[in-house]
Amino acid sequence: MQILGTMGCFRQLWIWVFLCCLILPSGDGFYLPGSYPHKYEVGEQLSVKVNSLTSIDAEMPFSYYSLPFCKPQEGVKDSRENLGELLMGDRIENSPLRFKTYTNESEIFLCETGQLSADDFSVLTKRIDEMYQVNLILDNLPAIRYTKKDNYFIRWTGYPVGIKVQDVYYVFNHLKFTVLVHKYEESNMAGMMSTGDAGEVIPTMEKSGSNMPGYMVVGFEVVPCSFQHDMGAVKKLKMYEKYPSPIRCDPSTVAMAVKQGQSLAFSYEVTFVESDIKWPSRWDAYLKMEGAKVHWFSILNSLMVITFLAGIVLVIFLRTVRRDLTRYEQLDKEAQAQMNEELSGWKLVVGDVFRTPSNPALLCIMAGDGVQILGMAVVTILFAALGFMSPASRGALLTGMLFFYMFLGVAAGYVAVRLWRTISCNSNMGWISISWKAACFFPGIAFLILTTLNFLLWGSHSTGAIPFSIFVVLILLWFCISVPLTLLGGYLGSKAPHIEYPVRTNQIPREVPAQKYPSWLLVLGAGTLPFGTLFIELFFILSSIWMGRVYYVFGFLFIVLTLLVIVCAEVSLVLTYMHLCVEDWRWWWKSFFASGSVALYIFLYSINYLVFDLRNLSGAVSSTLYLGYSLFMVIAIMLATGTVGFISSFWFVHYLFSSVKLD
């Protein structure tokens, strides 16, 4: 019943997606799924939220209130977060920053902290040294900061905690906010939110009879300053009262030094600016695609590799294989027997090519998990490219990946068990064991790696550590949804007809001739071609993960993934044919690792990225986290790409030898 209910929910989701595609308006208006416009009347309160402190030099997020900052009068409260946000280390909490819609305010005093203890001083200066950024959120928009370099502006998300100048630490304790707003127009919003012919306007919760103009937040900018307050004057002030003298916010100067035993004062100002930016376009400032020519170059490079390999495959099929088969079939039986004594190459391994490989169960399990991971990647990237997993919906991408991975357990069980039945000659023995191992193989590796890394994060008191309750939830999802669905897929695979071999296997294995070069060198070298199709896009992905940049060119990523699958299939097919031509019939594992070896080059590239692009990464813990997550990523890539190579080679070998006539 639980499986039927889950499958019903999954079916309803696909129906909902299909309907959304049908009713999507064809006009200029477009909005990101997971977000909707909110109308704020003049004077209505706007609350700013805070997210975890982040740094590209330490890669460990920490709670905003782990530093001596001002706390809200009503106390610190956590915002409701989804599973993806928690896994990403986001901890969104309320803050004392409050604005009044379309009301400019200046010199607003927040609080004076108590005297900095030795621990507070040590933590604050350490966070400044590690270049931690404060991340603020207003109406689901992150605060952005602009800095000028030469003749152009650089856009940053958040602002630094402080700065170190000549061995003196300064904190940014005065914030100058600019809130961009766009006037709310009922007719325009009805056009943007319309569904088909009938316009459906999201209710704005406005009061009956109110004609007050409303505004939508379309931008949130911050300029951090270090200002030395009159500590005698601030002792008489309460939160949100006006500071008695003007505060000049100059980002180029610093004044508020951090000293042990002294207190800090915080203040802010806010200016509202009416903007021409419409609500559906408010994320454009965050999602501006940089380096479009580089992405196109990456795709062109991949197409050149594919064309080269496709030419080799075409030669193999049309010239070599077809010519040999035609010549072979035109001979009579006596001539064929004589020809077999004279010929060499793939025709001589006809009685061994489908011999059971070493560790067949492991091969079946890895192929099943590879199908599951590849399917998850394709569906997730496709949904993201269509806009259903936008940055406006924090954590949606990671949540979607978990969701699709769990339900694609059916495919993993089916492929693993059907391949096992093919290798074991239509035997149904052990299909439950194969299904169970397929359900636990990759998740078990992931659990081991993530648990080890989580202990490091727990020891550092980082918000990136997965809470124990979330660990329990993940284990329940694993054993209550993913494992049963994998077993269901295994059951379906046990009932499906096995793939029959076109030729019989000899009882005595044929001796493999000595090779001039070790075959594993060729297998490892084959991974360079798939790596060449994705290494440019890999740089942007790593920059998004480790340098805090927003990655939203999922259309390019989907194209690159498609090209990667094609290259992996072609590389493995060509390499399998080369091995058969030298009478090496042990192609099973070699076809898997011929394309799966791309993971080795990705891991080496990750190390290169750590050394040269993340050279400021501080601490052994941060480096261990980076390498641990990179290892987890390359294992998943190895399984996915290896499966593509193995399945394509299996099809090629089956097609090749099904054309050979034997008695």
XYZ file of C-alpha atoms in Angstrom:
663
model
C 0.000 0.000 0.000
C 2.850 2.366 0.809
C 4.455 1.737 -2.602
C 1.128 2.261 -4.396
C 0.565 5.529 -2.526
C 4.053 6.733 -3.359
C 3.675 5.863 -7.028
C 0.343 7.701 -7.018
C 2.042 10.853 -5.750
C 4.725 10.491 -8.382
C 2.079 10.132 -11.103
C 0.279 13.229 -9.812
C 3.536 15.206 -9.964
C 4.061 14.319 -13.618
C 0.440 15.253 -14.410
C 0.988 18.600 -12.689
C 4.194 19.218 -14.659
C 2.432 18.330 -17.922
C -0.436 20.696 -17.182
C 2.004 23.484 -16.266
C 3.704 23.071 -19.638
C 0.342 23.280 -21.398
C -0.918 26.367 -19.581
C 2.344 28.330 -19.550
C 1.538 31.794 -20.912
C 3.071 32.767 -24.219
C 3.556 36.464 -23.391
C 6.597 38.210 -22.017
C 5.611 37.611 -18.407
C 7.410 34.726 -16.711
C 8.056 33.885 -13.099
C 10.235 31.334 -11.409
C 8.335 28.366 -9.976
C 8.466 28.280 -6.210
C 8.080 32.054 -5.879
C 5.228 34.504 -6.247
C 4.852 38.297 -6.026
C 4.018 39.861 -2.707
C 2.442 43.304 -2.520
C 3.660 45.574 0.275
C 1.699 48.699 1.118
C 3.486 51.911 2.021
C 4.644 51.719 5.627
C 4.192 47.931 5.853
C 7.023 46.207 7.693
C 9.728 44.372 5.750
C 11.798 41.875 7.727
C 15.335 40.959 6.767
C 16.508 37.403 7.407
C 20.038 36.134 7.877
C 21.596 32.989 6.430
C 24.754 31.146 7.437
C 28.112 32.881 7.268
C 30.079 31.537 4.301
C 33.630 31.807 3.014
C 35.472 30.610 -0.073
C 38.601 30.312 2.064
C 37.183 27.980 4.722
C 34.241 26.169 3.025
C 32.520 25.656 6.379
C 29.330 27.645 7.021
C 28.641 28.973 10.519
C 25.566 30.413 12.158
C 25.161 34.188 11.892
C 24.707 34.438 15.642
C 27.946 32.582 16.346
C 29.484 36.080 16.165
C 28.643 38.956 18.537
C 25.972 40.546 16.349
C 22.714 42.197 17.406
C 19.832 39.823 18.090
C 16.115 40.549 17.535
C 14.055 41.645 20.502
C 11.674 38.697 20.151
C 14.578 36.244 20.181
C 16.252 34.205 17.452
C 13.848 32.027 15.487
C 14.640 29.556 12.712
C 12.780 29.750 9.427
C 11.172 26.650 8.012
C 13.627 24.998 5.649
C 13.363 22.089 3.242
C 15.615 19.058 3.170
C 17.840 20.484 0.436
C 18.515 23.688 2.390
C 19.527 21.751 5.490
C 21.843 19.488 3.505
C 23.461 22.541 1.910
C 24.205 24.045 5.318
C 21.701 26.906 5.098
C 20.385 28.141 8.442
C 17.939 30.968 7.810
C 16.981 32.955 10.927
C 15.253 36.227 11.733
C 17.240 39.406 12.313
C 16.703 42.769 14.030
C 16.823 44.574 10.667
C 13.378 45.979 9.849
C 12.295 48.372 7.128
C 9.083 50.243 6.408
C 7.995 49.913 2.803
C 8.867 52.937 0.696
C 10.046 54.834 3.764
C 13.634 56.073 3.810
C 15.367 55.912 7.181
C 18.861 56.852 8.295
C 21.039 56.621 11.400
C 18.946 53.796 12.851
C 20.669 52.405 15.925
C 20.517 48.651 16.457
C 22.452 47.718 19.559
C 25.649 47.851 21.488
C 27.232 44.516 22.226
C 28.727 43.753 25.566
C 32.458 43.887 26.072
C 34.158 41.365 23.804
C 35.440 38.405 25.742
C 38.631 36.627 24.772
C 36.596 33.903 22.996
C 34.404 36.419 21.128
C 37.450 38.404 20.047
C 39.256 35.258 18.886
C 36.291 33.957 16.869
C 35.520 37.350 15.313
C 39.094 37.992 14.201
C 39.381 34.435 12.885
C 36.250 34.898 10.765
C 37.678 38.173 9.419
C 40.963 36.446 8.547
C 39.060 33.702 6.735
C 37.042 36.297 4.769
C 33.604 35.183 5.930
C 30.612 36.847 4.302
C 27.320 37.860 5.917
C 24.325 36.727 3.836
C 21.098 38.707 4.192
C 17.731 37.939 2.580
C 14.803 40.287 1.890
C 11.645 38.939 0.273
C 13.624 35.865 -0.830
C 16.279 38.021 -2.532
C 19.896 37.768 -1.305
C 21.667 41.043 -0.618
C 24.194 41.910 -3.316
C 27.160 44.240 -3.167
C 28.989 45.988 -5.989
C 32.667 46.855 -5.992
C 34.436 48.810 -8.716
C 37.612 47.495 -10.283
C 39.235 49.456 -13.088
C 36.315 50.419 -15.326
C 33.812 47.739 -14.437
C 31.781 46.596 -11.452
C 32.043 43.243 -9.720
C 28.914 41.759 -8.190
C 29.135 39.914 -4.863
C 26.543 38.135 -2.776
C 26.613 39.325 0.843
C 29.236 41.486 2.492
C 32.393 40.711 4.528
C 32.292 40.538 8.312
C 35.257 42.877 8.509
C 38.710 43.643 7.212
C 42.286 43.581 8.479
C 44.389 46.690 7.848
C 47.976 46.892 9.111
C 47.455 44.161 11.729
C 44.329 45.883 13.076
C 40.919 44.267 12.680
C 37.910 46.374 11.725
C 34.282 45.286 11.658
C 31.635 46.529 9.237
C 29.079 47.778 11.742
C 27.021 50.206 9.652
C 25.018 48.984 6.674
C 23.631 51.163 3.926
C 20.741 49.380 2.199
C 19.097 50.198 -1.101
C 15.785 48.459 -1.740
C 14.585 48.546 -5.340
C 10.805 48.406 -5.643
C 8.377 48.276 -8.527
C 4.857 49.608 -8.285
C 2.261 46.900 -8.043
C -0.210 47.038 -10.919
C -3.161 44.682 -10.676
C -3.725 44.389 -14.421
C -0.081 43.658 -15.162
C 0.115 40.992 -12.498
C -3.044 39.353 -13.829
C -1.372 39.137 -17.227
C 1.803 37.670 -15.767
C 0.066 35.119 -13.585
C -2.650 34.186 -16.092
C -3.195 30.540 -16.880
C -4.660 30.111 -20.339
C -7.703 32.232 -21.031
C -8.687 32.685 -17.409
C -6.468 34.986 -15.369
C -5.758 33.811 -11.840
C -4.292 36.502 -9.603
C -2.558 35.485 -6.403
C -4.372 37.225 -3.513
C -2.470 40.120 -1.974
C -4.265 40.081 1.376
C -5.053 43.796 1.042
C -7.602 45.361 3.293
C -11.092 46.004 2.034
C -11.531 49.497 0.645
C -7.810 50.290 0.768
C -6.549 52.366 -2.150
C -2.997 52.595 -0.838
C -0.377 52.038 -3.546
C 1.521 48.787 -3.263
C 5.068 47.878 -4.186
C 7.020 44.701 -4.959
C 10.641 44.195 -3.946
C 12.770 43.750 -7.082
C 16.275 44.418 -5.746
C 18.269 44.370 -2.508
C 21.706 46.006 -2.343
C 24.008 46.657 0.588
C 27.073 48.821 1.170
C 29.014 47.847 4.345
C 30.876 50.554 6.281
C 33.038 50.691 9.369
C 31.971 53.653 11.508
C 33.163 54.694 14.939
C 30.102 55.513 17.045
C 30.148 57.687 20.130
C 29.991 54.904 22.703
C 28.781 57.344 25.351
C 25.829 58.391 23.212
C 24.759 54.881 22.217
C 24.439 53.772 25.850
C 21.346 55.992 26.126
C 19.747 54.676 22.939
C 17.314 51.824 22.505
C 16.945 49.616 19.447
C 15.530 51.440 16.387
C 16.065 54.896 17.865
C 17.842 57.521 15.766
C 21.546 58.064 16.304
C 22.010 61.699 17.431
C 24.591 62.702 14.794
C 24.875 62.065 11.035
C 26.603 58.848 9.933
C 28.665 59.134 6.789
C 28.990 55.736 5.133
C 32.287 55.619 3.244
C 33.308 52.106 2.138
C 36.840 53.284 1.395
C 37.625 54.079 5.039
C 37.510 52.024 8.228
C 37.107 53.209 11.801
C 35.457 50.608 14.092
C 38.417 48.622 15.420
C 37.869 45.253 17.086
C 39.524 45.151 20.496
C 39.237 42.677 23.323
C 37.323 44.076 26.283
C 35.594 46.788 24.235
C 32.041 46.776 22.891
C 30.752 47.219 19.331
C 27.859 49.364 18.125
C 25.742 48.587 15.053
C 23.472 50.779 12.947
C 21.943 50.943 9.490
C 20.158 53.127 6.965
C 17.790 52.248 4.133
C 16.742 53.984 0.938
C 13.888 52.881 -1.311
C 14.267 53.475 -5.041
C 11.478 52.913 -7.540
C 12.833 50.783 -10.371
C 11.781 49.851 -13.893
C 12.743 46.246 -13.152
C 9.611 44.118 -13.226
C 9.021 41.423 -10.683
C 9.562 38.476 -13.089
C 12.988 39.910 -13.980
C 14.246 40.627 -10.491
C 16.569 37.586 -10.458
C 18.336 38.701 -13.631
C 21.022 40.466 -11.590
C 21.900 37.134 -9.954
C 21.519 34.884 -13.000
C 23.429 36.891 -15.590
C 25.194 34.320 -17.736
C 28.874 35.149 -17.922
C 31.192 33.565 -20.446
C 28.519 32.404 -22.900
C 31.164 32.131 -25.626
C 33.148 29.779 -23.399
C 30.118 27.502 -22.997
C 29.596 27.439 -26.765
C 33.299 26.701 -27.244
C 32.938 23.762 -24.869
C 30.023 22.403 -26.866
C 31.874 22.911 -30.181
C 34.889 21.108 -28.743
C 32.662 18.199 -27.690
C 31.073 18.030 -31.134
C 34.511 17.769 -32.741
C 35.413 14.855 -30.463
C 32.094 13.151 -31.230
C 32.568 13.614 -34.966
C 36.053 12.104 -34.789
C 34.876 9.084 -32.820
C 31.755 8.690 -34.949
C 33.997 8.475 -38.009
C 35.958 5.644 -36.397
C 32.748 3.833 -35.443
C 31.424 4.283 -38.977
C 34.596 2.776 -40.416
C 34.323 -0.183 -38.032
C 30.700 -0.874 -38.913
C 30.545 -0.122 -42.624
C 33.986 -1.145 -43.794
C 35.591 -3.627 -41.439
C 32.699 -5.514 -39.835
C 30.329 -5.499 -42.777
C 33.070 -6.462 -45.231
C 34.285 -9.342 -43.043
C 30.773 -10.650 -42.404
C 29.833 -10.515 -46.064
C 33.005 -12.335 -47.035
C 32.492 -14.912 -44.281
C 28.882 -15.671 -45.184
C 29.643 -16.177 -48.895
C 31.887 -19.146 -48.147
C 30.612 -22.700 -47.792
C 31.066 -24.622 -44.544
C 34.295 -26.307 -45.583
C 35.818 -23.039 -46.700
C 34.657 -21.375 -43.463
C 36.435 -24.015 -41.408
C 39.616 -23.508 -43.434
C 39.244 -19.727 -43.159
C 38.878 -19.930 -39.374
C 42.292 -21.581 -39.186
C 43.863 -18.747 -41.137
C 42.016 -15.738 -39.754
C 42.838 -13.832 -36.634
C 41.076 -11.165 -34.633
C 37.562 -10.902 -33.298
C 36.289 -13.892 -35.329
C 38.463 -16.270 -33.309
C 36.943 -15.340 -29.922
C 33.423 -16.245 -30.965
C 33.361 -19.081 -28.436
C 34.631 -16.954 -25.551
C 33.229 -13.478 -26.085
C 30.214 -14.118 -23.820
C 32.134 -16.039 -21.183
C 31.073 -15.003 -17.670
C 33.334 -12.179 -16.429
C 35.025 -12.086 -13.049
C 32.814 -10.748 -10.236
C 29.643 -10.774 -12.355
C 27.374 -9.792 -9.444
C 29.418 -6.644 -8.770
C 29.258 -5.693 -12.445
C 25.469 -6.062 -12.452
C 25.141 -4.011 -9.256
C 27.369 -1.205 -10.555
C 25.504 -1.125 -13.879
C 22.170 -0.881 -12.067
C 23.373 1.941 -9.827
C 24.875 3.690 -12.850
C 21.513 3.692 -14.626
C 19.912 5.132 -11.488
C 22.485 7.930 -11.155
C 22.439 8.775 -14.861
C 18.640 8.877 -14.890
C 18.635 11.151 -11.849
C 21.118 13.509 -13.540
C 19.167 13.677 -16.799
C 15.775 14.296 -15.171
C 17.119 16.794 -12.618
C 19.027 18.855 -15.186
C 16.044 18.788 -17.550
C 13.709 20.084 -14.830
C 16.261 22.725 -13.831
C 16.638 23.824 -17.469
C 12.860 24.253 -17.662
C 12.973 26.501 -14.588
C 11.363 24.204 -12.025
C 14.414 24.251 -9.734
C 15.389 27.901 -9.705
C 17.603 29.636 -7.113
C 14.433 31.344 -5.884
C 13.484 27.972 -4.408
C 16.449 27.338 -2.135
C 17.386 23.703 -1.814
C 15.004 22.645 -4.585
C 17.819 21.270 -6.756
C 19.228 19.007 -4.045
C 15.757 17.966 -2.889
C 14.843 17.110 -6.480
C 17.990 15.036 -6.906
C 17.137 12.971 -3.820
C 13.531 12.614 -4.959
C 14.425 11.391 -8.454
C 17.219 9.143 -7.189
C 14.890 7.335 -4.803
C 12.176 6.693 -7.362
C 14.635 5.611 -10.039
C 15.566 2.730 -7.754
C 13.053 0.783 -9.856
C 15.356 1.170 -12.871
C 18.423 0.164 -10.847
C 16.820 -3.057 -9.619
C 15.427 -3.919 -13.048
C 18.716 -3.450 -14.923
C 20.832 -5.201 -12.278
C 18.588 -8.278 -12.040
C 17.954 -8.630 -15.781
C 21.666 -8.380 -16.489
C 22.317 -10.929 -13.747
C 19.803 -13.350 -15.299
C 21.487 -12.871 -18.689
C 24.939 -13.631 -17.318
C 23.721 -16.548 -15.189
C 21.883 -18.148 -18.158
C 18.268 -17.365 -17.261
C 18.625 -18.338 -13.615
C 16.305 -16.578 -11.147
C 18.457 -17.604 -8.207
C 19.750 -14.709 -6.156
C 17.715 -11.867 -7.696
C 16.688 -10.648 -4.242
C 20.326 -10.522 -3.165
C 21.292 -8.595 -6.317
C 18.436 -6.123 -5.795
C 19.322 -5.608 -2.151
C 22.990 -5.013 -2.950
C 22.078 -2.605 -5.759
C 19.933 -0.663 -3.278
C 22.787 -0.441 -0.777
C 25.981 -0.244 -2.852
C 26.208 3.423 -3.864
C 24.050 4.773 -0.995
C 26.302 2.844 1.399
C 29.428 4.465 -0.065
C 27.758 7.888 0.084
C 26.670 7.291 3.678
C 30.202 6.310 4.706
C 31.813 9.375 3.061
C 29.207 11.881 4.246
C 29.200 10.518 7.797
C 32.976 10.872 8.010
C 32.815 14.443 6.704
C 29.908 15.204 8.994
C 31.978 14.310 12.049
C 34.533 16.892 10.915
C 31.798 19.512 10.567
C 30.304 18.595 13.937
C 33.705 18.995 15.533
C 34.016 22.476 13.965
C 30.476 23.500 15.108
C 29.598 24.322 11.500
C 26.028 24.702 10.250
C 27.132 22.535 7.329
C 26.905 19.515 9.631
C 23.787 17.472 8.949
C 21.642 17.407 12.112
C 21.020 14.013 13.668
C 17.285 14.297 12.958
C 18.016 14.794 9.247
C 20.286 11.752 9.324
C 17.349 9.736 10.636
C 15.110 11.145 7.887
C 17.652 10.215 5.197
C 17.976 6.668 6.541
C 14.186 6.302 6.595
C 13.951 7.561 3.003
C 16.650 5.075 2.043
C 15.145 1.981 3.634
C 11.444 2.851 3.409
C 11.309 4.193 -0.161
C 14.510 3.582 -2.133
C 15.132 -0.037 -1.059
C 11.506 -1.232 -1.606
C 11.396 0.416 -5.028
C 14.714 -1.218 -5.978
C 13.354 -4.586 -4.875
C 10.256 -3.897 -6.967
C 12.475 -3.193 -9.959
C 14.383 -6.409 -9.266
C 11.126 -8.368 -9.212
C 10.138 -6.890 -12.581
C 13.605 -7.755 -13.900
C 13.253 -11.353 -12.722
C 10.005 -11.688 -14.685
C 11.357 -10.070 -17.856
C 12.911 -12.348 -20.497
C 16.676 -12.556 -20.300
C 18.857 -11.528 -23.230
C 19.926 -14.605 -25.167
C 23.499 -14.870 -26.394
C 23.765 -15.261 -30.181
C 26.660 -17.756 -29.902
C 27.587 -20.625 -27.639
C 30.449 -20.430 -25.154
C 33.191 -23.069 -25.256
C 33.883 -25.083 -22.131
C 37.605 -24.385 -22.208
C 38.548 -20.695 -22.317
C 40.779 -19.552 -25.153
C 44.234 -18.320 -24.182
C 44.647 -14.592 -24.632
C 47.787 -13.787 -26.662
C 50.488 -11.726 -24.993
C 50.014 -8.040 -25.695
C 52.739 -5.599 -26.561
C 51.350 -3.001 -24.143
C 49.254 -3.525 -20.989
C 45.583 -3.229 -21.872
C 44.838 -1.182 -18.754
C 46.948 1.668 -20.167
C 44.590 1.887 -23.121
C 41.581 1.730 -20.795
C 42.858 4.568 -18.600
C 43.857 6.664 -21.599
C 40.372 6.351 -23.089
C 38.974 8.544 -20.310
C 40.735 11.613 -21.720
C 38.222 11.912 -24.574
C 35.072 12.106 -22.389
C 36.947 14.442 -20.054
C 37.680 16.736 -22.987
C 33.946 17.203 -23.558
C 33.168 18.464 -20.074
C 36.259 19.986 -18.471
C 35.234 23.560 -19.400
C 31.756 23.153 -17.940
C 33.332 21.418 -14.949
C 35.176 24.635 -14.092
C 31.894 26.581 -13.880
C 30.290 23.855 -11.759
C 33.177 23.765 -9.290
C 33.174 27.566 -9.128
C 29.476 27.477 -8.309
C 29.940 24.916 -5.543
C 33.116 26.215 -3.914
C 33.260 29.924 -4.795
C 29.675 30.884 -4.070
C 28.719 31.684 -7.661
C 25.219 31.081 -8.970
C 25.068 28.419 -11.686
C 21.969 28.589 -13.819
C 23.004 27.613 -17.366
C 21.349 24.221 -17.103
C 20.490 24.311 -20.807
C 24.199 24.221 -21.626
C 24.731 21.565 -18.978
C 22.023 19.353 -20.490
C 23.665 19.621 -23.918
C 27.079 18.795 -22.435
C 25.606 15.796 -20.577
C 24.070 14.504 -23.809
C 27.376 14.879 -25.625
C 29.188 13.160 -22.748
C 26.904 10.128 -22.995
C 27.522 9.895 -26.746
C 31.301 10.175 -26.356
C 31.359 7.559 -23.575
C 29.393 5.134 -25.743
C 31.653 5.685 -28.743
C 34.900 5.424 -26.777
C 33.892 2.190 -25.106
C 32.631 0.702 -28.369
C 35.865 1.479 -30.224
C 38.020 0.172 -27.380
C 35.997 -3.047 -27.132
C 36.457 -3.662 -30.853
C 40.204 -3.054 -30.518
C 40.451 -5.629 -27.718
C 38.481 -8.197 -29.692
C 40.725 -7.651 -32.708
C 43.765 -8.688 -30.666
C 41.850 -11.803 -29.496
C 41.241 -10.422 -25.989
C 37.733 -11.589 -25.112
C 37.787 -10.085 -21.592
C 35.853 -6.986 -22.614
C 33.215 -6.751 -19.845
C 35.076 -4.797 -17.191
C 37.295 -3.054 -19.712
C 34.271 -1.578 -21.483
C 32.993 -0.320 -18.124
C 36.220 1.387 -17.095
C 37.080 2.644 -20.605
C 34.395 5.309 -20.234
C 34.309 5.232 -16.425
C 37.984 6.232 -16.266
C 36.870 9.814 -16.972
C 36.218 9.989 -13.222
C 39.963 9.645 -12.599
C 40.687 12.735 -14.689
C 37.880 14.651 -13.024
C 39.384 13.867 -9.630
C 42.829 14.967 -10.816
C 41.269 18.163 -12.164
C 39.584 18.690 -8.781
C 42.984 18.472 -7.099
C 44.344 20.968 -9.646
C 41.407 23.283 -8.862
C 42.161 22.978 -5.147
C 45.837 23.825 -5.604
C 45.533 26.715 -8.058
C 42.001 28.157 -7.760
C 41.372 27.487 -4.066
C 44.943 28.140 -2.987
C 43.677 30.388 -0.174
C 41.671 27.535 1.329
C 42.662 27.516 4.995
C 42.958 24.532 7.298
C 43.238 20.787 6.893
C 39.537 20.347 7.666
C 38.464 22.492 4.696
C 40.799 20.624 2.333
C 39.563 17.273 3.650
C 35.965 18.356 3.086
C 36.773 19.410 -0.463
C 38.533 16.142 -1.298
C 35.819 14.084 0.398
C 33.002 15.705 -1.563
C 35.082 15.446 -4.755
C 35.589 11.720 -4.141
C 31.848 11.273 -3.657
C 31.198 13.132 -6.918
C 33.691 11.137 -9.015
C 32.376 7.785 -7.744
C 28.908 8.754 -8.935
C 30.321 9.910 -12.290
C 32.319 6.690 -12.657
C 29.222 4.544 -12.158
C 27.123 6.613 -14.587
C 29.691 6.898 -17.379
C 30.924 3.329 -16.904
C 27.380 2.036 -17.293
C 26.947 3.958 -20.542
C 30.139 2.400 -21.920
C 29.287 -1.112 -20.771
C 25.720 -1.122 -22.136
C 26.822 0.284 -25.509
C 29.610 -2.318 -25.747
C 27.241 -5.125 -24.783
C 24.873 -4.067 -27.546
C 27.754 -3.837 -30.039
C 29.168 -7.274 -29.193
C 25.689 -8.822 -29.276
C 24.982 -7.249 -32.664
C 28.386 -8.203 -34.051
C 28.282 -11.892 -33.152
C 24.595 -12.334 -33.899
C 25.609 -11.861 -37.559
C 28.055 -14.780 -37.450
C 26.641 -18.125 -38.610
C 27.903 -21.141 -36.695
C 26.917 -24.780 -36.606
